[in-house]
Amino acid sequence: MTEPRAPQPLVRIRNVSKHFGEGETRIDALRAVSLDVFPGQVVALLGPSGSGKTTLLNAIGCILEPSGGSMELDGDVVYDERWLRSDLRRLRLDKIGFIFQFHNLLPFLNATDNVAIVLNLAGLGGGEARKRAVDLLDYLEVGNRRNAFPAKLSGGEAQRVAIARALANRPRIILADEPTAALDSKRAGIVMDLLRKLAVEQEAAIIAVTHDEKIFDRFDRIFQLRDGRLDTGS
Amino acid sequence: MNLAYRDVRHKLGRFLLTCAGLGLLLGVVLAMIGIYRGLVVDALTIARAPGIDLWVVESGTRGPFAEASRIPGDTREAITRVGGVAAAGSLTYQTVEAEHQTRKLRLYVIGYEPGRPGGPPRLIAGRGIVRSHHELVADRSTGLGIGDRIALGRNTFSVVGLTEHQVNSGGDPAAYVTLLDAQKLQFDLAPPAYRVQLARGTGTAIRDTVNAVVARVQPNVAPDSVAESIRRWKHLAAITQEGQEAILTGSLVDRARRQIGLFTSLLLVVSAVIIALIIYTMTMEKLKQIATLKLIGAPDRTIIGMIVQQALALGFIGFAIGATLISATKDYFPRRVVLEADNMLVLAGIVFLVCLLSSGLGVRAALRVDPATALGG
């Protein structure tokens, strides 16, 4: 009888470092950071300004190449020499969803098209992409605002549409940069519950940078960053 | 999903306003090109009007347009007898300022011999001159109508016919009269001055002079060879039609032509800079959106496509507005504006190229945007 296999981390980081500049102007933004995030987990990155939270998020999001260390996303070792810029773009498209502080919806597309565009970019046709976008908006309970442009959406509605966009390609890793900063505590709680539900249902790993103390209890683990070093998660 | 179209549709009013502004600018460029072409066409119109092959003028001059030229009136008979000449006619040219219905009218009076080369090329109303005296065929731009009467010198002329597009290089409309009337208008002295001349004993000055004799050569005869024969007379110079046109464009309107040409070139450069700035600004306003697109995985070609398509749409719509505007208003300009299809195509090509190059600036800025700028506030 075989023993059940231990789950593999979706994000596996070992001794990742990142520095900017050289000599006297050198700044070490990340120093030998290691962490694992597993499917279904919702983790927070905390730390004061300049502690390296955003740098770490950018590195995991494949938009900033680390200076050293190794990183695996959903089993793929990234940033070794075989990766091209276009490969990283494809990896972002297929495996990573982004949620922003200020939703960053494209102002010239309505809610449905803001979600459908990600599916279009992944190669799904117009009609089918729109249908799936509408399903996602319904799932996130903003289906009634499917034809509204971002300027006409409330903060909570816009953030839900942004979450729908992040989920459109069913990514296994969702990176959120201050996802509740622009929301009141009630809506912040709703959004975090939603992210938790998604993490569980879609077996995704959610990593959020936040300063929002009122949602700390919604995370499975909290990692504290100080001067580019990571404290053990609590 | 066409992002360029969606973005334009979202801010349609602003985009159309920008297009309209660009259209006005391109309209001015088109107008300048039209004025430039009009200047050249106007300069050649009178020279081309007689439809002849040779100009016989005073020796040592490049008349009758670039320089003054006076030759005896009987020269025409001599030229008619030169081998290879099919027909010849005497012409005089002079600018006259007359008064008509309380307004000043500048006329370029052309005296010709009815029935011989040199008359108005095509009448759009009325008839040609049939009487020896006091009849006139005017260009439509004079504002004169059939039956109008106008005083030129000491005589009053009746307008019997109208022609069009017959102006001199200065833009003054042409008025055709008989050679005899023109000579009288040009060379007759006022009575007091004539009396003074008579008292001096020089009152019998010869009036039968003309500015040029034009000739049509027979088919299969080279105008150059006939011109060569005429040049043997030491008091005459012969210029082929081709040579006359070269004198007109190379000498008479050359400075004005170059001035307008240079101004048009400057205007084109200014337009190019403005187009580049508009497109660059349009792109810079979208940098955060472009960063977001890159972050969510949009390939470079999607972003390039969005910028280039908008730039080309801006140029195309702007050009269409400018071309429509000038086509609709060109006839109201004081001087002729000639819009030729090839000039418009060339400008359209330049606008296309400028838009493409300008979008290159925007594309460069867009491709340099770090997707990370989409994160954070």
Coordinates of C-alpha atoms in Angstrom, one line a residue:
Chain A
M1 CA 0.0 0.0 0.0
T2 CA 1.5 3.4 -1.0
E3 CA 1.3 6.3 1.3
P4 CA -0.5 9.4 0.0
R5 CA 1.9 11.8 -1.6
A6 CA 2.6 15.1 0.1
P7 CA 1.2 18.0 -1.9
Q8 CA 3.7 19.8 -4.0
P9 CA 4.0 23.5 -3.5
L10 CA 2.7 25.7 -6.3
V11 CA 5.2 28.4 -5.4
R12 CA 8.6 27.2 -4.3
I13 CA 11.3 29.8 -3.6
R14 CA 14.8 29.0 -2.5
N15 CA 17.4 31.6 -1.4
V16 CA 16.0 34.2 -3.8
S17 CA 17.9 37.5 -3.7
K18 CA 17.5 40.7 -5.6
H19 CA 19.7 43.7 -5.6
F20 CA 19.6 47.0 -7.4
G21 CA 22.7 49.0 -8.3
E22 CA 26.3 48.2 -7.5
G23 CA 29.0 49.4 -5.1
E24 CA 27.9 52.1 -2.7
T25 CA 24.5 52.5 -4.3
R26 CA 23.7 48.8 -4.1
I27 CA 20.4 48.1 -2.4
D28 CA 19.5 44.5 -1.4
A29 CA 15.8 44.3 -1.8
L30 CA 15.6 40.6 -1.2
R31 CA 18.1 38.5 0.8
A32 CA 18.0 34.7 0.6
V33 CA 14.2 34.5 0.7
S34 CA 12.7 31.0 0.8
L35 CA 9.1 30.1 1.0
D36 CA 6.6 27.5 -0.2
V37 CA 2.9 28.1 -0.9
F38 CA 0.6 25.2 -1.4
P39 CA -2.6 24.7 -3.3
G40 CA -5.6 26.1 -1.5
Q41 CA -3.5 28.4 0.7
V42 CA -4.1 32.1 1.1
V43 CA -0.9 33.8 2.4
A44 CA 0.0 37.4 3.2
L45 CA 3.2 39.2 2.8
L46 CA 3.5 41.9 5.4
G47 CA 6.2 44.4 6.1
P48 CA 7.0 48.1 6.2
S49 CA 7.6 50.1 3.1
G50 CA 10.9 49.2 1.4
S51 CA 10.9 45.8 3.0
G52 CA 10.8 44.0 -0.3
K53 CA 7.2 42.9 -0.5
T54 CA 6.5 44.3 -4.0
T55 CA 9.9 43.0 -5.2
L56 CA 9.1 39.5 -4.1
L57 CA 5.6 39.8 -5.7
N58 CA 7.2 41.0 -8.9
A59 CA 9.7 38.1 -8.9
I60 CA 6.9 35.5 -8.3
G61 CA 4.9 37.3 -11.1
C62 CA 7.7 36.8 -13.5
I63 CA 8.2 40.5 -14.1
L64 CA 11.4 40.9 -12.2
E65 CA 14.3 38.5 -12.6
P66 CA 15.9 37.6 -9.2
S67 CA 19.7 38.2 -8.9
G68 CA 20.2 34.7 -7.4
G69 CA 18.4 31.7 -6.0
S70 CA 15.8 29.4 -7.6
M71 CA 12.1 29.6 -8.1
E72 CA 9.5 27.0 -9.2
L73 CA 6.0 27.9 -10.2
D74 CA 3.5 25.0 -10.6
G75 CA 6.4 22.6 -11.1
D76 CA 8.3 24.8 -13.7
V77 CA 11.7 26.1 -12.8
V78 CA 11.6 29.7 -14.0
Y79 CA 14.5 32.1 -14.7
D80 CA 16.9 29.5 -15.7
E81 CA 18.6 30.2 -19.1
R82 CA 15.9 28.6 -21.3
W83 CA 13.3 31.3 -20.4
L84 CA 12.7 34.0 -22.9
R85 CA 10.7 37.1 -22.3
S86 CA 7.8 35.7 -24.4
D87 CA 7.9 32.5 -22.4
L88 CA 7.5 34.4 -19.2
R89 CA 4.6 36.4 -20.8
R90 CA 2.9 33.1 -21.7
L91 CA 3.6 31.7 -18.2
R92 CA 1.9 34.8 -16.7
L93 CA -1.0 34.4 -19.1
D94 CA -1.5 30.7 -18.3
K95 CA -0.6 30.3 -14.7
I96 CA -0.8 33.6 -12.8
G97 CA -3.6 35.9 -12.1
F98 CA -3.1 39.5 -10.9
I99 CA -5.3 41.5 -8.7
F100 CA -4.4 45.1 -8.2
Q101 CA -4.9 47.7 -5.5
F102 CA -7.0 50.0 -7.8
H103 CA -8.5 47.2 -10.0
N104 CA -6.7 48.4 -13.1
L105 CA -9.6 47.6 -15.4
L106 CA -9.2 48.9 -18.9
P107 CA -11.5 51.9 -19.0
F108 CA -12.5 51.5 -22.6
L109 CA -13.9 47.9 -22.1
N110 CA -17.0 47.0 -20.3
A111 CA -17.0 44.5 -17.5
T112 CA -17.5 41.5 -19.7
D113 CA -14.8 42.5 -22.2
N114 CA -12.4 43.3 -19.4
V115 CA -12.6 39.6 -18.4
A116 CA -12.9 38.3 -22.0
I117 CA -9.7 40.0 -23.1
V118 CA -7.6 37.6 -21.0
L119 CA -9.4 34.7 -22.6
N120 CA -8.9 36.2 -26.1
L121 CA -5.2 36.6 -25.4
A122 CA -5.0 33.0 -24.5
G123 CA -6.6 32.1 -27.8
L124 CA -10.2 31.6 -27.0
G125 CA -12.7 33.0 -29.6
G126 CA -14.8 36.1 -29.1
G127 CA -18.2 34.5 -28.4
E128 CA -17.0 31.7 -26.2
A129 CA -14.7 34.1 -24.3
R130 CA -17.6 36.4 -23.6
K131 CA -19.8 33.6 -22.5
R132 CA -17.2 32.4 -20.0
A133 CA -16.6 35.9 -18.9
V134 CA -20.3 36.3 -18.2
D135 CA -20.3 33.0 -16.2
L136 CA -17.4 34.3 -14.1
L137 CA -19.1 37.6 -13.5
D138 CA -22.3 35.7 -12.4
Y139 CA -20.2 33.5 -10.2
L140 CA -18.7 36.6 -8.5
E141 CA -22.2 38.1 -8.3
V142 CA -21.6 41.1 -10.6
G143 CA -23.3 39.6 -13.6
N144 CA -25.9 42.3 -13.5
R145 CA -23.2 44.9 -14.2
R146 CA -21.7 43.0 -17.2
N147 CA -22.2 45.8 -19.7
A148 CA -21.1 48.6 -17.4
F149 CA -17.8 50.4 -18.0
P150 CA -15.3 50.6 -15.1
A151 CA -16.1 54.3 -14.5
K152 CA -19.7 53.3 -13.7
L153 CA -18.8 50.5 -11.3
S154 CA -18.5 50.9 -7.5
G155 CA -15.2 50.1 -5.9
G156 CA -16.4 46.7 -4.7
E157 CA -17.9 45.8 -8.1
A158 CA -14.8 46.9 -9.9
Q159 CA -12.6 44.8 -7.7
R160 CA -14.9 41.8 -8.3
V161 CA -14.6 42.3 -12.0
A162 CA -10.8 42.5 -11.6
I163 CA -10.9 39.2 -9.6
A164 CA -13.0 37.7 -12.4
R165 CA -10.3 38.8 -14.9
A166 CA -7.6 37.3 -12.7
L167 CA -9.4 34.0 -12.7
A168 CA -10.4 33.9 -16.3
N169 CA -7.7 31.5 -17.4
R170 CA -8.1 29.4 -14.3
P171 CA -4.6 30.3 -13.0
R172 CA -3.1 28.2 -10.2
I173 CA -1.3 31.2 -8.7
I174 CA -3.0 34.5 -7.9
L175 CA -1.0 37.5 -6.8
A176 CA -2.8 40.3 -5.2
D177 CA -1.3 43.7 -4.5
E178 CA -3.2 45.4 -1.7
P179 CA -6.5 43.9 -2.9
T180 CA -8.7 45.5 -0.2
A181 CA -6.9 48.8 0.2
A182 CA -9.5 50.7 -1.8
L183 CA -12.5 49.0 0.0
D184 CA -14.3 49.5 3.2
S185 CA -14.0 46.8 5.9
K186 CA -17.3 45.1 4.9
R187 CA -16.4 44.9 1.2
A188 CA -12.8 43.9 2.1
G189 CA -14.1 41.0 4.1
I190 CA -16.4 39.9 1.3
V191 CA -13.4 40.0 -1.2
M192 CA -11.2 38.0 1.1
D193 CA -13.9 35.4 1.7
L194 CA -14.2 35.2 -2.1
L195 CA -10.5 34.7 -2.5
R196 CA -10.4 32.0 0.1
K197 CA -13.4 30.3 -1.6
L198 CA -11.6 30.4 -4.9
A199 CA -8.3 29.1 -3.4
V200 CA -10.2 26.1 -2.0
E201 CA -12.4 25.4 -5.0
Q202 CA -9.7 25.9 -7.7
E203 CA -6.8 24.6 -5.7
A204 CA -5.0 27.8 -6.3
A205 CA -2.3 29.5 -4.2
I206 CA -3.1 33.1 -3.3
I207 CA -0.3 35.5 -2.3
A208 CA -1.4 38.9 -1.2
V209 CA 0.7 41.9 -0.2
T210 CA -1.3 43.9 2.4
H211 CA -1.2 46.4 5.2
D212 CA -4.8 45.9 6.0
E213 CA -4.9 44.6 9.6
K214 CA -8.6 44.0 9.5
I215 CA -8.2 41.1 7.1
F216 CA -5.1 39.4 8.8
D217 CA -7.4 36.7 10.3
R218 CA -8.4 35.6 6.8
F219 CA -5.0 34.3 5.8
D220 CA -3.6 30.8 6.3
R221 CA -0.1 32.1 6.8
I222 CA 1.5 35.4 7.2
F223 CA 5.1 36.1 6.1
Q224 CA 6.8 39.1 7.5
L225 CA 9.5 40.8 5.4
R226 CA 12.1 43.1 7.0
D227 CA 15.0 44.6 5.1
G228 CA 14.6 42.0 2.4
R229 CA 14.6 39.1 4.8
L230 CA 11.7 36.8 5.4
D231 CA 10.6 35.8 8.9
T232 CA 9.1 32.4 9.3
G233 CA 5.4 32.4 8.5
S234 CA 3.0 32.3 11.4
Chain B
M1 CA -11.2 42.2 -29.8
N2 CA -9.9 45.3 -31.5
L3 CA -8.5 47.4 -28.6
A4 CA -7.7 50.4 -30.9
Y5 CA -11.4 50.6 -32.0
R6 CA -12.7 50.1 -28.5
D7 CA -10.5 52.8 -27.1
V8 CA -11.5 55.2 -29.9
R9 CA -15.2 54.4 -29.4
H10 CA -14.9 55.0 -25.7
K11 CA -13.5 58.5 -26.2
L12 CA -15.1 59.2 -29.6
G13 CA -15.8 62.9 -29.1
R14 CA -12.2 63.7 -28.1
F15 CA -10.8 61.5 -30.9
L16 CA -13.0 63.2 -33.5
L17 CA -12.1 66.6 -32.2
T18 CA -8.4 65.7 -32.5
C19 CA -9.0 64.5 -36.0
A20 CA -10.8 67.7 -36.8
G21 CA -7.9 69.8 -35.6
L22 CA -5.5 67.7 -37.6
G23 CA -7.8 67.9 -40.5
L24 CA -7.7 71.7 -40.4
L25 CA -3.9 71.6 -40.3
L26 CA -3.8 69.2 -43.2
G27 CA -6.4 71.4 -45.0
V28 CA -4.0 74.3 -44.7
V29 CA -1.2 72.1 -46.1
L30 CA -3.4 71.1 -49.0
A31 CA -4.4 74.7 -49.6
M32 CA -0.8 75.7 -49.8
I33 CA 0.0 72.9 -52.2
G34 CA -3.0 74.0 -54.2
I35 CA -1.9 77.6 -54.2
Y36 CA 1.5 76.5 -55.3
R37 CA 0.1 74.5 -58.1
G38 CA -2.3 77.3 -59.0
L39 CA 0.5 79.8 -59.2
V40 CA 2.3 77.6 -61.8
V41 CA -0.9 76.8 -63.7
D42 CA -1.9 80.5 -63.7
A43 CA 1.5 81.5 -65.0
L44 CA 1.2 79.0 -67.9
T45 CA -2.5 79.6 -68.7
I46 CA -2.1 82.7 -70.8
A47 CA 1.0 81.3 -72.6
R48 CA -0.9 78.1 -73.3
A49 CA -4.2 79.8 -74.3
P50 CA -3.4 80.5 -78.0
G51 CA -2.4 76.8 -78.5
I52 CA 0.6 77.8 -80.7
D53 CA 4.1 76.5 -81.3
L54 CA 6.3 79.7 -81.5
W55 CA 6.6 83.1 -79.9
V56 CA 8.3 85.8 -82.0
V57 CA 9.5 88.7 -79.8
E58 CA 11.9 91.6 -79.9
S59 CA 15.5 90.5 -80.3
G60 CA 17.5 90.2 -77.1
T61 CA 14.4 89.8 -74.9
R62 CA 12.6 86.9 -73.4
G63 CA 9.2 88.5 -73.9
P64 CA 6.4 89.1 -73.8
F65 CA 5.8 87.9 -70.2
A66 CA 9.2 87.9 -68.6
E67 CA 10.4 91.1 -70.3
A68 CA 8.9 93.9 -72.3
S69 CA 9.0 93.3 -76.1
R70 CA 7.9 95.6 -79.0
I71 CA 8.1 94.6 -82.6
P72 CA 6.6 96.1 -85.7
G73 CA 2.9 95.2 -86.4
D74 CA 3.8 94.0 -89.9
T75 CA 6.0 91.2 -88.5
R76 CA 3.0 88.9 -88.5
E77 CA 2.9 89.1 -92.3
A78 CA 6.6 88.2 -92.6
I79 CA 6.2 85.3 -90.2
T80 CA 3.2 83.9 -92.1
R81 CA 5.5 83.6 -95.1
V82 CA 8.2 81.7 -93.3
G83 CA 8.4 78.1 -94.5
G84 CA 6.6 75.6 -92.2
V85 CA 4.3 78.3 -90.5
A86 CA 0.6 77.4 -90.8
A87 CA -0.8 80.5 -89.2
A88 CA 0.3 83.5 -87.2
G89 CA -1.2 86.3 -85.2
S90 CA -0.2 89.5 -83.5
L91 CA -0.7 90.0 -79.8
T92 CA -0.4 92.8 -77.2
Y93 CA -0.5 92.4 -73.5
Q94 CA -1.1 95.1 -70.9
T95 CA -2.5 95.5 -67.4
V96 CA -5.3 98.0 -67.0
E97 CA -7.2 99.2 -64.0
A98 CA -10.8 100.1 -64.8
E99 CA -13.8 101.0 -62.8
H100 CA -17.0 98.9 -62.9
Q101 CA -20.0 99.5 -60.8
T102 CA -18.1 101.5 -58.3
R103 CA -15.4 98.9 -57.8
K104 CA -11.8 98.8 -59.2
L105 CA -11.1 96.0 -61.6
R106 CA -7.6 95.0 -62.7
L107 CA -7.7 93.5 -66.1
Y108 CA -5.0 91.9 -68.2
V109 CA -6.0 93.1 -71.6
I110 CA -4.9 90.9 -74.5
G111 CA -5.2 92.4 -78.0
Y112 CA -5.5 89.8 -80.7
E113 CA -6.6 89.5 -84.3
P114 CA -9.9 87.7 -84.6
G115 CA -9.6 84.8 -86.9
R116 CA -5.9 84.3 -86.2
P117 CA -4.1 82.5 -83.4
G118 CA -4.1 84.2 -80.0
G119 CA -7.8 84.6 -79.1
P120 CA -9.7 83.3 -76.1
P121 CA -9.4 79.5 -76.0
R122 CA -12.9 78.5 -75.0
L123 CA -16.0 80.5 -74.4
I124 CA -18.4 79.5 -71.6
A125 CA -21.0 82.1 -72.5
G126 CA -21.8 84.6 -75.3
R127 CA -19.9 84.8 -78.5
G128 CA -16.4 85.8 -79.8
I129 CA -15.5 89.2 -81.0
V130 CA -17.0 89.9 -84.5
R131 CA -16.7 93.7 -84.7
S132 CA -13.5 95.5 -85.2
H133 CA -14.0 97.8 -82.2
H134 CA -15.3 98.0 -78.6
E135 CA -16.2 94.4 -78.0
L136 CA -14.6 92.4 -75.2
V137 CA -14.4 88.8 -74.1
A138 CA -13.8 88.7 -70.3
D139 CA -12.7 86.0 -67.9
R140 CA -15.5 84.9 -65.6
S141 CA -13.5 85.9 -62.5
T142 CA -13.8 89.6 -63.5
G143 CA -17.4 89.5 -62.4
L144 CA -18.5 90.9 -65.7
G145 CA -21.6 89.6 -67.4
I146 CA -22.7 89.4 -71.0
G147 CA -23.9 92.9 -72.0
D148 CA -22.0 94.7 -69.3
R149 CA -20.2 97.8 -70.5
I150 CA -16.9 98.9 -69.1
A151 CA -14.7 101.9 -69.9
L152 CA -11.1 101.2 -70.9
G153 CA -9.0 104.2 -71.7
R154 CA -11.2 106.6 -73.6
N155 CA -13.5 104.0 -75.0
T156 CA -16.4 102.0 -73.6
F157 CA -16.4 98.2 -74.4
S158 CA -19.3 95.8 -74.4
V159 CA -18.8 92.3 -73.0
V160 CA -19.9 89.9 -75.7
G161 CA -18.4 86.6 -74.3
L162 CA -17.1 85.0 -71.2
T163 CA -14.2 82.6 -70.8
E164 CA -12.8 81.0 -67.7
H165 CA -9.4 80.4 -65.9
Q166 CA -7.7 83.0 -68.0
V167 CA -5.5 84.9 -65.6
N168 CA -1.9 86.2 -65.8
S169 CA 0.9 85.2 -63.4
G170 CA -0.2 87.9 -61.0
G171 CA -3.7 86.5 -60.9
D172 CA -5.3 89.4 -62.9
P173 CA -8.2 88.1 -65.1
A174 CA -7.8 88.4 -68.8
A175 CA -9.9 90.6 -71.1
Y176 CA -9.6 90.0 -74.8
V177 CA -10.1 92.9 -77.3
T178 CA -9.2 93.4 -80.9
L179 CA -5.6 94.2 -81.7
L180 CA -6.6 97.6 -83.0
D181 CA -8.4 98.5 -79.8
A182 CA -5.5 97.2 -77.7
Q183 CA -3.0 99.2 -79.6
K184 CA -5.1 102.3 -79.3
L185 CA -5.4 101.6 -75.5
Q186 CA -1.7 101.0 -75.1
F187 CA -0.1 103.6 -77.4
D188 CA -2.6 106.4 -77.9
L189 CA -1.7 109.5 -76.0
A190 CA -4.2 111.6 -74.2
P191 CA -5.2 114.6 -76.4
P192 CA -3.2 117.3 -74.4
A193 CA -0.1 115.1 -74.6
Y194 CA -0.7 114.5 -78.3
R195 CA -1.0 118.2 -78.9
V196 CA 2.3 118.8 -77.2
Q197 CA 3.9 116.1 -79.4
L198 CA 2.5 117.7 -82.5
A199 CA 3.9 121.1 -81.5
R200 CA 7.3 119.4 -81.1
G201 CA 6.9 117.9 -84.5
T202 CA 7.0 114.3 -83.3
G203 CA 3.2 113.6 -83.4
T204 CA 3.3 111.0 -86.0
A205 CA 4.8 108.3 -83.8
I206 CA 4.2 104.8 -85.2
R207 CA 1.3 103.1 -83.3
D208 CA 1.4 99.8 -85.2
T209 CA 3.6 97.9 -82.8
V210 CA 2.8 94.6 -81.0
N211 CA 4.3 92.7 -78.1
A212 CA 4.6 89.4 -79.8
V213 CA 3.6 87.4 -82.9
V214 CA 2.5 83.8 -82.2
A215 CA 2.7 81.1 -84.9
R216 CA 1.4 77.6 -85.4
V217 CA 3.6 75.4 -87.5
Q218 CA 2.4 72.9 -90.0
P219 CA 2.1 69.2 -89.0
N220 CA 5.4 67.3 -89.2
V221 CA 7.4 70.5 -89.0
A222 CA 9.7 70.9 -86.0
P223 CA 9.1 74.3 -84.2
D224 CA 12.8 74.5 -83.5
S225 CA 13.7 74.5 -87.2
V226 CA 11.2 77.3 -87.9
A227 CA 12.5 79.2 -84.9
E228 CA 16.0 78.9 -86.3
S229 CA 14.8 80.4 -89.6
I230 CA 13.2 83.3 -87.8
R231 CA 16.3 84.0 -85.7
R232 CA 18.1 84.9 -88.9
W233 CA 16.2 88.3 -88.8
K234 CA 18.4 90.2 -86.4
H235 CA 15.6 92.3 -84.9
L236 CA 13.6 89.2 -83.9
A237 CA 13.9 86.5 -81.4
A238 CA 11.9 83.2 -81.6
I239 CA 11.0 81.1 -78.6
T240 CA 9.3 77.7 -78.8
Q241 CA 6.2 77.1 -76.7
E242 CA 8.3 74.8 -74.5
G243 CA 10.9 77.5 -74.1
Q244 CA 8.3 80.1 -73.2
E245 CA 6.8 77.8 -70.5
A246 CA 10.3 77.2 -69.1
I247 CA 10.9 81.0 -68.9
L248 CA 7.6 81.5 -67.1
T249 CA 8.1 78.8 -64.5
G250 CA 11.9 79.3 -64.2
S251 CA 11.9 83.0 -64.1
L252 CA 8.6 84.9 -63.8
V253 CA 7.0 82.9 -60.9
D254 CA 10.1 81.2 -59.7
R255 CA 10.6 83.3 -56.5
A256 CA 7.0 83.1 -55.5
R257 CA 6.9 79.4 -56.4
R258 CA 10.0 78.8 -54.2
Q259 CA 8.6 80.9 -51.4
I260 CA 5.3 79.0 -51.3
G261 CA 7.2 75.7 -51.8
L262 CA 9.4 76.5 -48.8
F263 CA 6.4 77.5 -46.7
T264 CA 4.6 74.4 -47.7
S265 CA 7.6 72.3 -46.7
L266 CA 7.8 74.1 -43.3
L267 CA 4.1 73.5 -42.9
L268 CA 4.5 69.8 -43.6
V269 CA 7.3 69.6 -41.0
V270 CA 5.1 71.4 -38.4
S271 CA 2.3 69.0 -39.3
A272 CA 4.6 66.1 -38.8
V273 CA 5.7 67.3 -35.4
I274 CA 2.2 67.9 -34.3
I275 CA 1.0 64.5 -35.5
A276 CA 4.0 62.9 -33.7
L277 CA 3.1 64.8 -30.5
I278 CA -0.6 63.9 -30.6
I279 CA 0.2 60.2 -31.1
Y280 CA 2.9 60.3 -28.5
T281 CA 0.6 62.0 -26.0
M282 CA -2.2 59.5 -26.8
T283 CA 0.2 56.7 -26.0
M284 CA 1.6 58.3 -22.8
E285 CA -1.9 58.7 -21.4
K286 CA -2.3 54.9 -21.7
L287 CA 0.9 53.8 -20.2
K288 CA -0.7 52.3 -17.1
Q289 CA -3.2 50.5 -19.3
I290 CA -0.4 49.2 -21.4
A291 CA 1.5 48.1 -18.4
T292 CA -1.7 46.2 -17.2
L293 CA -2.0 44.6 -20.6
K294 CA 1.6 43.5 -20.5
L295 CA 1.2 42.1 -17.0
I296 CA -1.9 40.0 -17.9
G297 CA 0.1 38.5 -20.8
A298 CA -0.7 40.6 -23.8
P299 CA 2.0 40.1 -26.5
D300 CA 3.9 43.1 -27.9
R301 CA 2.0 42.8 -31.2
T302 CA -1.3 43.5 -29.5
I303 CA 0.1 46.7 -28.0
I304 CA 1.9 47.8 -31.2
G305 CA -1.3 47.1 -33.1
M306 CA -3.4 49.3 -30.8
I307 CA -1.0 52.3 -31.2
V308 CA -0.4 51.9 -34.9
Q309 CA -4.0 51.5 -35.8
Q310 CA -5.0 54.5 -33.8
A311 CA -2.3 56.6 -35.4
L312 CA -3.3 55.5 -38.9
A313 CA -7.0 56.2 -38.1
L314 CA -6.1 59.6 -36.9
G315 CA -4.1 60.4 -40.0
F316 CA -6.7 59.0 -42.4
I317 CA -9.7 60.7 -40.8
G318 CA -7.7 64.0 -40.4
F319 CA -6.6 63.8 -44.1
A320 CA -10.2 63.1 -45.2
I321 CA -11.5 66.1 -43.2
G322 CA -8.8 68.4 -44.6
A323 CA -9.3 67.2 -48.2
T324 CA -13.0 67.6 -48.0
L325 CA -12.7 71.0 -46.5
I326 CA -10.4 72.3 -49.1
S327 CA -12.2 70.7 -52.0
A328 CA -15.4 72.4 -50.8
T329 CA -13.8 75.8 -50.3
K330 CA -11.1 76.1 -53.0
D331 CA -13.3 78.0 -55.4
Y332 CA -13.8 80.8 -52.8
F333 CA -10.0 81.6 -52.6
P334 CA -9.0 84.9 -54.3
R335 CA -6.5 83.0 -56.5
R336 CA -6.8 79.7 -58.1
V337 CA -6.2 76.6 -55.9
V338 CA -5.4 73.6 -58.0
L339 CA -5.8 70.3 -56.3
E340 CA -4.4 67.5 -58.4
A341 CA -5.0 63.9 -57.6
D342 CA -1.3 63.1 -57.6
N343 CA -0.5 65.9 -55.2
M344 CA -3.3 64.7 -52.9
L345 CA -2.0 61.1 -53.1
V346 CA 1.5 62.3 -52.3
L347 CA 0.3 64.2 -49.2
A348 CA -1.8 61.2 -48.2
G349 CA 1.4 59.1 -48.5
I350 CA 3.4 61.6 -46.4
V351 CA 0.7 61.6 -43.7
F352 CA 0.6 57.8 -43.7
L353 CA 4.4 57.7 -43.3
V354 CA 4.4 60.4 -40.6
C355 CA 1.7 58.6 -38.7
L356 CA 3.6 55.4 -39.0
L357 CA 6.9 57.0 -37.9
S358 CA 5.2 58.9 -35.1
S359 CA 3.5 55.8 -33.8
G360 CA 7.0 54.4 -33.7
L361 CA 7.8 56.8 -30.9
G362 CA 4.7 55.8 -29.1
V363 CA 5.4 52.1 -29.7
R364 CA 8.9 52.6 -28.3
A365 CA 7.6 54.2 -25.2
A366 CA 5.0 51.5 -24.8
L367 CA 7.4 48.6 -25.2
R368 CA 9.7 50.1 -22.6
V369 CA 7.0 50.2 -20.0
D370 CA 7.7 47.9 -17.2
P371 CA 4.7 45.7 -16.5
A372 CA 5.5 46.1 -12.8
T373 CA 4.2 49.7 -13.0
A374 CA 0.7 48.3 -13.2
L375 CA 1.2 47.1 -9.6
G376 CA 0.9 49.6 -6.8
G377 CA -0.9 52.9 -6.7

